[in-house]
PDB file of C-alpha atoms in Angstrom:
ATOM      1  CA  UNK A 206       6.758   4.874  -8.788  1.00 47.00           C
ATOM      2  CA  UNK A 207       7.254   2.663  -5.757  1.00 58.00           C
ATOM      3  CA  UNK A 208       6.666   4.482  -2.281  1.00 82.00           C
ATOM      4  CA  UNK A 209       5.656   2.656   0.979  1.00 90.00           C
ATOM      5  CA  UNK A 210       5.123   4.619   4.265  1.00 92.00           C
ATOM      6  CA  UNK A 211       4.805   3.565   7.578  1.00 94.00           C
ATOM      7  CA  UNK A 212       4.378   5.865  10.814  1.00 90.00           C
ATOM      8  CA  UNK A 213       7.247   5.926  12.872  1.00 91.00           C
ATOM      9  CA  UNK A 214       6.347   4.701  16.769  1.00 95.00           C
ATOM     10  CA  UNK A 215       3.753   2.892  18.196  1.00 97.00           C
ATOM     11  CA  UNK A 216       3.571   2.097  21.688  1.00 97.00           C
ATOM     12  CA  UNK A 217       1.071  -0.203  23.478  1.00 97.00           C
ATOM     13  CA  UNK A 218       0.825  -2.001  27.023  1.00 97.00           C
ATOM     14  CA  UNK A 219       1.341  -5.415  27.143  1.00 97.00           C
ATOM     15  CA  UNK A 220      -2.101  -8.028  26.455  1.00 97.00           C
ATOM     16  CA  UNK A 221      -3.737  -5.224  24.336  1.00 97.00           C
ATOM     17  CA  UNK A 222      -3.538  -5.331  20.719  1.00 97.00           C
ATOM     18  CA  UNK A 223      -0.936  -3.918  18.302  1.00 98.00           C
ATOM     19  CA  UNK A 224      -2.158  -2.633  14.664  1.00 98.00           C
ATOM     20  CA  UNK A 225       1.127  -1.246  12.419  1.00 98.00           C
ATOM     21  CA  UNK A 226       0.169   0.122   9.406  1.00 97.00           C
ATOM     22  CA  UNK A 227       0.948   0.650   5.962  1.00 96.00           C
ATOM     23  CA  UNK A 228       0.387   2.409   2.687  1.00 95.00           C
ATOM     24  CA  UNK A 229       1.822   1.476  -0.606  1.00 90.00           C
ATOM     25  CA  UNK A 230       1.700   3.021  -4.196  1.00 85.00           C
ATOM     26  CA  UNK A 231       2.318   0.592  -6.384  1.00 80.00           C
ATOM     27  CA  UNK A 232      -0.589  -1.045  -7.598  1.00 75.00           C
ATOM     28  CA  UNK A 233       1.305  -4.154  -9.384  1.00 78.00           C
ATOM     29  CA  UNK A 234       2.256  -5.316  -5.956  1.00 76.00           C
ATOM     30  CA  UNK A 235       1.968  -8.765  -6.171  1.00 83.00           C
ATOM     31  CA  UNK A 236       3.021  -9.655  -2.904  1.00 90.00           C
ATOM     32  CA  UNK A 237       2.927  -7.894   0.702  1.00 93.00           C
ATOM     33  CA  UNK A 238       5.286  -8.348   3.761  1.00 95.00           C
ATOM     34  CA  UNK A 239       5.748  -8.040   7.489  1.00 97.00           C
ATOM     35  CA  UNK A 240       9.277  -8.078   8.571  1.00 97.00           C
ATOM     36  CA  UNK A 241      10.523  -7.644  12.122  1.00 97.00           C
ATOM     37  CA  UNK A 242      13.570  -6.303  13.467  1.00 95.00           C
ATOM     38  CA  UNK A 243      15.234  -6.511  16.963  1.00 94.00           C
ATOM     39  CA  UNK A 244      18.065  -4.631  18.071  1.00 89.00           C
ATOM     40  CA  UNK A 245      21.400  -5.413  16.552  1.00 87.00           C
ATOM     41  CA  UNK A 246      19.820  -8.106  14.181  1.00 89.00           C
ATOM     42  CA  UNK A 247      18.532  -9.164  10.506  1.00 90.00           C
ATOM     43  CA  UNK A 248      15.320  -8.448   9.164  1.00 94.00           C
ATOM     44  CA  UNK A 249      12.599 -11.794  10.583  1.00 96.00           C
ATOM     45  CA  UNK A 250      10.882 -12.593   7.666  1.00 96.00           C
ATOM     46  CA  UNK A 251       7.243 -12.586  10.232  1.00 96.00           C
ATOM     47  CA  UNK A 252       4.680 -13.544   7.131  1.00 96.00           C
ATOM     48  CA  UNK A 253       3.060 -11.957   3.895  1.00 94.00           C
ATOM     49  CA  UNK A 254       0.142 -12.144   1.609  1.00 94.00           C
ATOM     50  CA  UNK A 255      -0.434 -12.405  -2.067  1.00 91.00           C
ATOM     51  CA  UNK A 256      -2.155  -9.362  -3.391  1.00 88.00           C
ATOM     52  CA  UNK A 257      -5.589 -10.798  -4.211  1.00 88.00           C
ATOM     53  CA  UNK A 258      -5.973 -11.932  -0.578  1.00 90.00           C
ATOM     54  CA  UNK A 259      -7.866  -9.862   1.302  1.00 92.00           C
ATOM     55  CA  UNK A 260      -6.998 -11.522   5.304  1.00 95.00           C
ATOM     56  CA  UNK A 261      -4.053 -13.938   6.505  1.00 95.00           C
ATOM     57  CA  UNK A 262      -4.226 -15.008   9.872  1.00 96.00           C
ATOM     58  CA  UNK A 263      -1.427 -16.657  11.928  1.00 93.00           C
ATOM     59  CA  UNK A 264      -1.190 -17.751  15.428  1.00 95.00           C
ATOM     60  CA  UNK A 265      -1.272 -14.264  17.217  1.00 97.00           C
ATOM     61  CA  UNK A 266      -0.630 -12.244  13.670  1.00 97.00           C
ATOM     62  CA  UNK A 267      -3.475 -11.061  11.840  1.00 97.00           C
ATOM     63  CA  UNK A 268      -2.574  -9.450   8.224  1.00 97.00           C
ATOM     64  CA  UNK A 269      -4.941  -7.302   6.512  1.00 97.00           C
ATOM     65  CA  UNK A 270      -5.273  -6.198   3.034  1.00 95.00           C
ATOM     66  CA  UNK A 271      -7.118  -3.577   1.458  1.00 94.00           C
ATOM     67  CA  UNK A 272      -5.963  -3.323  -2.811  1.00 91.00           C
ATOM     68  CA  UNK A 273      -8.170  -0.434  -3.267  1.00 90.00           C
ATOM     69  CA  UNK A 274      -6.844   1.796  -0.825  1.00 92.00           C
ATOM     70  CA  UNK A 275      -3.408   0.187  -1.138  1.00 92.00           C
ATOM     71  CA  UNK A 276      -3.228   0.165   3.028  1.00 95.00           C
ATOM     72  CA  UNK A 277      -1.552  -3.222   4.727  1.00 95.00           C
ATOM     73  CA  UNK A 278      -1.853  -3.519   8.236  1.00 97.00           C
ATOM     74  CA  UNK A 279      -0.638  -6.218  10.560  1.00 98.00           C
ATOM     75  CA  UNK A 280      -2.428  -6.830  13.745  1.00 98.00           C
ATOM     76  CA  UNK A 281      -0.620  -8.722  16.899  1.00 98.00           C
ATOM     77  CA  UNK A 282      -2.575  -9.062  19.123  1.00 98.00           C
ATOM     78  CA  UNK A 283      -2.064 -10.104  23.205  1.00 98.00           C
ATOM     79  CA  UNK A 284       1.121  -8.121  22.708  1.00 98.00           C
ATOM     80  CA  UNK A 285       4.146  -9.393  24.849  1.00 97.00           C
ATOM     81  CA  UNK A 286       7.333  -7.365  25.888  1.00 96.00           C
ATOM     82  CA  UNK A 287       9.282  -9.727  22.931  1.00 95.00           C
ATOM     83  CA  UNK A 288       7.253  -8.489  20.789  1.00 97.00           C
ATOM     84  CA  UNK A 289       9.463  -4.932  21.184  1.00 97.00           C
ATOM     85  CA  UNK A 290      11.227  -4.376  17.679  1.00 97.00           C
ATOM     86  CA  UNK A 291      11.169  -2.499  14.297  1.00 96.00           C
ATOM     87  CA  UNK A 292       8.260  -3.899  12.052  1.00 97.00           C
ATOM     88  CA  UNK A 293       8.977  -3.272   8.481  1.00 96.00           C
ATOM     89  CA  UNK A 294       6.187  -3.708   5.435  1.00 95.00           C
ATOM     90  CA  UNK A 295       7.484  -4.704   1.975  1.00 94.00           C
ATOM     91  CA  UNK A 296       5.778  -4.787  -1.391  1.00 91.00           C
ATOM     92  CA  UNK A 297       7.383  -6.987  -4.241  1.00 87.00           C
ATOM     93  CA  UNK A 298       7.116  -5.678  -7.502  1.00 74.00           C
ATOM     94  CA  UNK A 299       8.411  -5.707 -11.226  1.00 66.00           C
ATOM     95  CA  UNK A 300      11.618  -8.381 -10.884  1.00 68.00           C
ATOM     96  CA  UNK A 301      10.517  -9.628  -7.453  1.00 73.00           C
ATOM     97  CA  UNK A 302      12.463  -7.124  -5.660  1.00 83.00           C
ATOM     98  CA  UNK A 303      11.222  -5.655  -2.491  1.00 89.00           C
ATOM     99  CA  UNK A 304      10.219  -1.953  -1.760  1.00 89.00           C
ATOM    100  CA  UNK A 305      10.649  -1.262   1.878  1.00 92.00           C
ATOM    101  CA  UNK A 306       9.024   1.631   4.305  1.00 92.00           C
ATOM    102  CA  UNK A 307      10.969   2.813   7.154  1.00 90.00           C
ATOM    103  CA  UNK A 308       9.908   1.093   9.700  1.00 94.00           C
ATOM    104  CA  UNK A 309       7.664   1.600  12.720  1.00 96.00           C
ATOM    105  CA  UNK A 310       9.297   1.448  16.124  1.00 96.00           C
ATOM    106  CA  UNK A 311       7.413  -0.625  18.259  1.00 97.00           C
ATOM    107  CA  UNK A 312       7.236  -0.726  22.317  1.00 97.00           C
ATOM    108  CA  UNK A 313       5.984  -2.951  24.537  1.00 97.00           C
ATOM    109  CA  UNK A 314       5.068  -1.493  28.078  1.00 94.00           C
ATOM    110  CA  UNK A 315       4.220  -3.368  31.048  1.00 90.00           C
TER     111      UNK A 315
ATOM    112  CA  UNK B  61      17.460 -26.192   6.723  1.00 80.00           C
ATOM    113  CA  UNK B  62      18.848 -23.369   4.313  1.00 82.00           C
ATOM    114  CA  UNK B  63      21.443 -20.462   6.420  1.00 92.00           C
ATOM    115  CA  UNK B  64      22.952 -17.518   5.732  1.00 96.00           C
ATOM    116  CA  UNK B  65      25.903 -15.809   6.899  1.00 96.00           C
ATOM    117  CA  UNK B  66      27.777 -12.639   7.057  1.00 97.00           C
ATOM    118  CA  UNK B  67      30.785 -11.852   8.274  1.00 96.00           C
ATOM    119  CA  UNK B  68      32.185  -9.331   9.903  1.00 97.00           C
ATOM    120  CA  UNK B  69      29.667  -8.736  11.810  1.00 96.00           C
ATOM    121  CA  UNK B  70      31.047  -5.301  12.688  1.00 96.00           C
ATOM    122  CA  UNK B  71      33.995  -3.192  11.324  1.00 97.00           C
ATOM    123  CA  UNK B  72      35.486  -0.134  11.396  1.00 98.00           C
ATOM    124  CA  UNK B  73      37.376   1.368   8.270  1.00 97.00           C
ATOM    125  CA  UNK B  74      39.286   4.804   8.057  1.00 98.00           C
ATOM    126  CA  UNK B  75      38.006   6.581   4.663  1.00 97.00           C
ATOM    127  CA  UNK B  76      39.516   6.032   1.594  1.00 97.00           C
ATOM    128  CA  UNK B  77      40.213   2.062   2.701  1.00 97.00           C
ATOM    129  CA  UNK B  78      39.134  -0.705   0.874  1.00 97.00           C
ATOM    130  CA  UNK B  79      36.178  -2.711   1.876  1.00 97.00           C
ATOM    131  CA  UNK B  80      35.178  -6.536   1.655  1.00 98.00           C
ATOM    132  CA  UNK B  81      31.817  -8.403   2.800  1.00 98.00           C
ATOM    133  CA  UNK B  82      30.748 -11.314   2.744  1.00 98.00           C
ATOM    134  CA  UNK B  83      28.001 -13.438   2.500  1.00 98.00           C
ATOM    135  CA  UNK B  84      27.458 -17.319   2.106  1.00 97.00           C
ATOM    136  CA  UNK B  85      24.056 -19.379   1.755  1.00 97.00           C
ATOM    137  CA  UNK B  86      23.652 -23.099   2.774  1.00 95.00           C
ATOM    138  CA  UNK B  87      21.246 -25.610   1.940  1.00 92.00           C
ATOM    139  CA  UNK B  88      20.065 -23.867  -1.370  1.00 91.00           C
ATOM    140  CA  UNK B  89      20.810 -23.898  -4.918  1.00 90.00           C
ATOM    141  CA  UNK B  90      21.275 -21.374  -7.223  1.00 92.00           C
ATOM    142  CA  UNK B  91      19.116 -18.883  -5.152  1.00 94.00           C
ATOM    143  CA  UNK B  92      18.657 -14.936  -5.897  1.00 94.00           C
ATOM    144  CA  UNK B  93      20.865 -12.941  -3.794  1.00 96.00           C
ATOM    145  CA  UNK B  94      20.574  -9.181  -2.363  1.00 95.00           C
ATOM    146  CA  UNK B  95      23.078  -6.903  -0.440  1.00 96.00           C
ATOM    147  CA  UNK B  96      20.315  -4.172   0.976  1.00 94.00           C
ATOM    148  CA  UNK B  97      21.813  -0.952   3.335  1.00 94.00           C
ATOM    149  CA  UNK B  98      20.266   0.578   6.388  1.00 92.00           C
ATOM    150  CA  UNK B  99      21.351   3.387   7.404  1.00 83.00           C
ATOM    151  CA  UNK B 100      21.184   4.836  10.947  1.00 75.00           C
ATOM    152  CA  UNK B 101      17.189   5.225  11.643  1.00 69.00           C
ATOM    153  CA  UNK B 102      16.241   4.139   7.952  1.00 73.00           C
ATOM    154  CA  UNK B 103      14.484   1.681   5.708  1.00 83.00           C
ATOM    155  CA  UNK B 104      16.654  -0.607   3.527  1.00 90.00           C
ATOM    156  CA  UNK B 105      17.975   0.422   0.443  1.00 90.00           C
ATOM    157  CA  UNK B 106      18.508  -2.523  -2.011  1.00 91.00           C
ATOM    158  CA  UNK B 107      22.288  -1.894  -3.348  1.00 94.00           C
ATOM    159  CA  UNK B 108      22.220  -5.202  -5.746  1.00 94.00           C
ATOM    160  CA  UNK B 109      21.066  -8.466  -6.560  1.00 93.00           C
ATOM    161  CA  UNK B 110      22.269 -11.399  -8.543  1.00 95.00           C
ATOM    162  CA  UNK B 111      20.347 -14.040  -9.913  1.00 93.00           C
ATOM    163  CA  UNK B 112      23.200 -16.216 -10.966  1.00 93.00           C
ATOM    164  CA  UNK B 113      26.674 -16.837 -10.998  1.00 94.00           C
ATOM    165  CA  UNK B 114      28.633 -13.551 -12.577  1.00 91.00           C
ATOM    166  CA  UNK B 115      25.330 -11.960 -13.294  1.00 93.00           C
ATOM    167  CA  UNK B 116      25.243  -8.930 -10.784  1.00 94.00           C
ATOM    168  CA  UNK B 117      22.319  -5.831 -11.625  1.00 91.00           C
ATOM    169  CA  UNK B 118      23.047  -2.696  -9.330  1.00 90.00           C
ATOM    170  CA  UNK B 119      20.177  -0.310  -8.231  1.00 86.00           C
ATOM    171  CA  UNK B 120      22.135   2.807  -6.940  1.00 82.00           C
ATOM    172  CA  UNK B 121      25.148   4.655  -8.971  1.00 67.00           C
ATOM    173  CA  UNK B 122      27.725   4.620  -6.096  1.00 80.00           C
ATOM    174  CA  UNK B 123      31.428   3.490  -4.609  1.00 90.00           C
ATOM    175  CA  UNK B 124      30.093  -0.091  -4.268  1.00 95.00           C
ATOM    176  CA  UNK B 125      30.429  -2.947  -6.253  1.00 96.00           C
ATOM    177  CA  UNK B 126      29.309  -6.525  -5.740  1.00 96.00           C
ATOM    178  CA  UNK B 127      30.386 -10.090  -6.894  1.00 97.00           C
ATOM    179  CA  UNK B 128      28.973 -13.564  -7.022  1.00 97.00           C
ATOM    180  CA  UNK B 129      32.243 -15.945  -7.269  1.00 95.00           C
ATOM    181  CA  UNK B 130      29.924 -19.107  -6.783  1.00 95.00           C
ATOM    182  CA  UNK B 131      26.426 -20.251  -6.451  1.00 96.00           C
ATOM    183  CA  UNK B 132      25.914 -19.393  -3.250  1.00 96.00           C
ATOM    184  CA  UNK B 133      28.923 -16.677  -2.182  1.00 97.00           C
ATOM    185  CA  UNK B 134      27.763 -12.582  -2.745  1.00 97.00           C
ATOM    186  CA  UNK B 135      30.820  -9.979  -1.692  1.00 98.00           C
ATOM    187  CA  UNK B 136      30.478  -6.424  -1.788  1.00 97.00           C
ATOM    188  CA  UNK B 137      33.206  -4.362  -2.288  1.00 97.00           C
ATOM    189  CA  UNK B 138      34.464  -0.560  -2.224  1.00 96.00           C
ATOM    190  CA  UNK B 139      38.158   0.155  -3.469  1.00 96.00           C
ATOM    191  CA  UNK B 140      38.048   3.246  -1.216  1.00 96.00           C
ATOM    192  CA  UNK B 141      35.331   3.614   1.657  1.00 96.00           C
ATOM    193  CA  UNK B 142      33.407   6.975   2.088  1.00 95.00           C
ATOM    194  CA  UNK B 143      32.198   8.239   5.629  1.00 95.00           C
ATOM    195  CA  UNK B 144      28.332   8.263   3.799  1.00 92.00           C
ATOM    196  CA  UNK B 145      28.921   4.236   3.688  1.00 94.00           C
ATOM    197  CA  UNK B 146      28.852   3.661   7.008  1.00 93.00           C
ATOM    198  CA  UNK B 147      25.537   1.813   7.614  1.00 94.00           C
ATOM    199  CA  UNK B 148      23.952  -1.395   8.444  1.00 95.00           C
ATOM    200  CA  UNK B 149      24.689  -3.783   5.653  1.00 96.00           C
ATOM    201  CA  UNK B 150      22.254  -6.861   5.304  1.00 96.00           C
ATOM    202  CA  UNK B 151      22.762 -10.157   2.700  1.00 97.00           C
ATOM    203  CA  UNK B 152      19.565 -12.107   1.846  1.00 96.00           C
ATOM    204  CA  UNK B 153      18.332 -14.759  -0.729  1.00 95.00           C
ATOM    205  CA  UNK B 154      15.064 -15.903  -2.017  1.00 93.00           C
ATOM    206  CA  UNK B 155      14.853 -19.369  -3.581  1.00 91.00           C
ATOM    207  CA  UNK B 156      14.004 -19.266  -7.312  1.00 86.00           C
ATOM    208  CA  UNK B 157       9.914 -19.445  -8.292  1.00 82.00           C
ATOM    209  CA  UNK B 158       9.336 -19.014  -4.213  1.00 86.00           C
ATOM    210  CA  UNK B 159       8.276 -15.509  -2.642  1.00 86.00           C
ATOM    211  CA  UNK B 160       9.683 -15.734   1.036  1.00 90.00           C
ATOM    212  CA  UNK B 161      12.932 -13.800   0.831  1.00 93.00           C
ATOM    213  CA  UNK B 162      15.416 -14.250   4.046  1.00 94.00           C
ATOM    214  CA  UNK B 163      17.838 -12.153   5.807  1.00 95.00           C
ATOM    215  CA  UNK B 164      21.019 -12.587   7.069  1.00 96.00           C
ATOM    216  CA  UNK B 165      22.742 -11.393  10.531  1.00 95.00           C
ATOM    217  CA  UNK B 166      24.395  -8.203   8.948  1.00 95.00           C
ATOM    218  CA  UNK B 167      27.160  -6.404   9.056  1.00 97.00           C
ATOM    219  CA  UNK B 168      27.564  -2.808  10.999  1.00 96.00           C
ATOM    220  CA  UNK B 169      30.219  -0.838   8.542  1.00 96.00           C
ATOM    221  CA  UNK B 170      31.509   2.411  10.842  1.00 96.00           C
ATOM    222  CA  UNK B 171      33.386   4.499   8.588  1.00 96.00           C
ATOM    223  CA  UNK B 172      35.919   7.071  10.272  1.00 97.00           C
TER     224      UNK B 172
END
């Protein structure tokens, strides 16, 4: 079955580093994602990675990948008050269609 | 540039009214469309998807329905609302043979 968990809050002061992570169960995952959510708003499609990558790096966003364990994290790091929002992972399975986890609150102090 | 669209973006029904929302794509043909629900404090729940014109698949047994009219139009649809739909209702499309799959604004359905 498909089952991705996330924890629920994460705060951090602004300039450190932000790590959100998350476990899946499905091990035909072919492809992982990082959505974003602010207040009021659609999902921001932020990036993802194919399943036999192990890293994908982007500007401040760091994605990492471990199949064996089945644990995505995303890493933003120099964390800014913006940054402030719902991060959601994703894992696209059997008919391309997405698996979300709940979400993990994220907040940004100063 | 491809868009999407939703409109309303907020409503508020009485129970046992009918419902209509909808959602249009530009810039895109022939792309895979989703109507996903949030509710308050919750992941997404995908409610359907369509991968062509008339050709809707539904993933939860419910009050819903959903239609594809053309290409690029998705409506969902209730003949008579329930207070459990009340929720955060988001459109999105994927292009065919591509993996990036993109949300609209949403809707925010308050049932009464």
């Amino acid at each position: 079955g498909e089952d991705v968990e996330q924890s629920l809050f994460l705060s951090v002061r602004e300039g450190d580093s932000s790590v959100i992570n998350c476990t899946y169960t499905d091990s035909s995952s072919t492809y992982l994602y990082w959505y974003k959510q602010e207040p009021g708003a659609g999902l921001q499609l932020l990036t993802y990675i194919f399943s036999n990558m192990d890293m994908k790096q982007d500007q401040r966003l760091t994605v990492l990948l471990n199949k064996k364990d089945k644990h995505l994290s995303l890493r933003i790091a120099d964390t800014q008050t913006g940054d402030s929002a719902i991060y959601f992972c994703a894992e696209s399975t059997v008919d391309d269609k997405l698996t979300f986890g709940t979400g993990t609150r994220l907040a940004v102090r100063p | 540039s491809q868009t999407i669209h939703q409109w309303p973006a907020t409503l508020v029904q009485p129970v046992g009214s009918p419902l209509s929302l909808e959602c249009t794509v530009e810039g895109t043909s022939n792309p895979n469309l989703y109507w996903y629900r949030q509710a308050a404090g919750r992941g997404l729940q995908l409610l359907f998807y369509s991968v062509g014109i008339g050709q809707i698949s539904s993933e939860v047994p419910q009050n819903l329905s959903a239609s594809r009219p053309q290409d690029r139009q998705f409506i969902l649809s209730s003949k008579k609302l329930l207070l459990s739909d009340s929720g955060f209702y988001l459109c999105a499309w994927r292009e065919q043979n591509k993996y990036e799959q993109y949300f609209g604004p949403g809707t925010r359905l308050t049932v009464t």
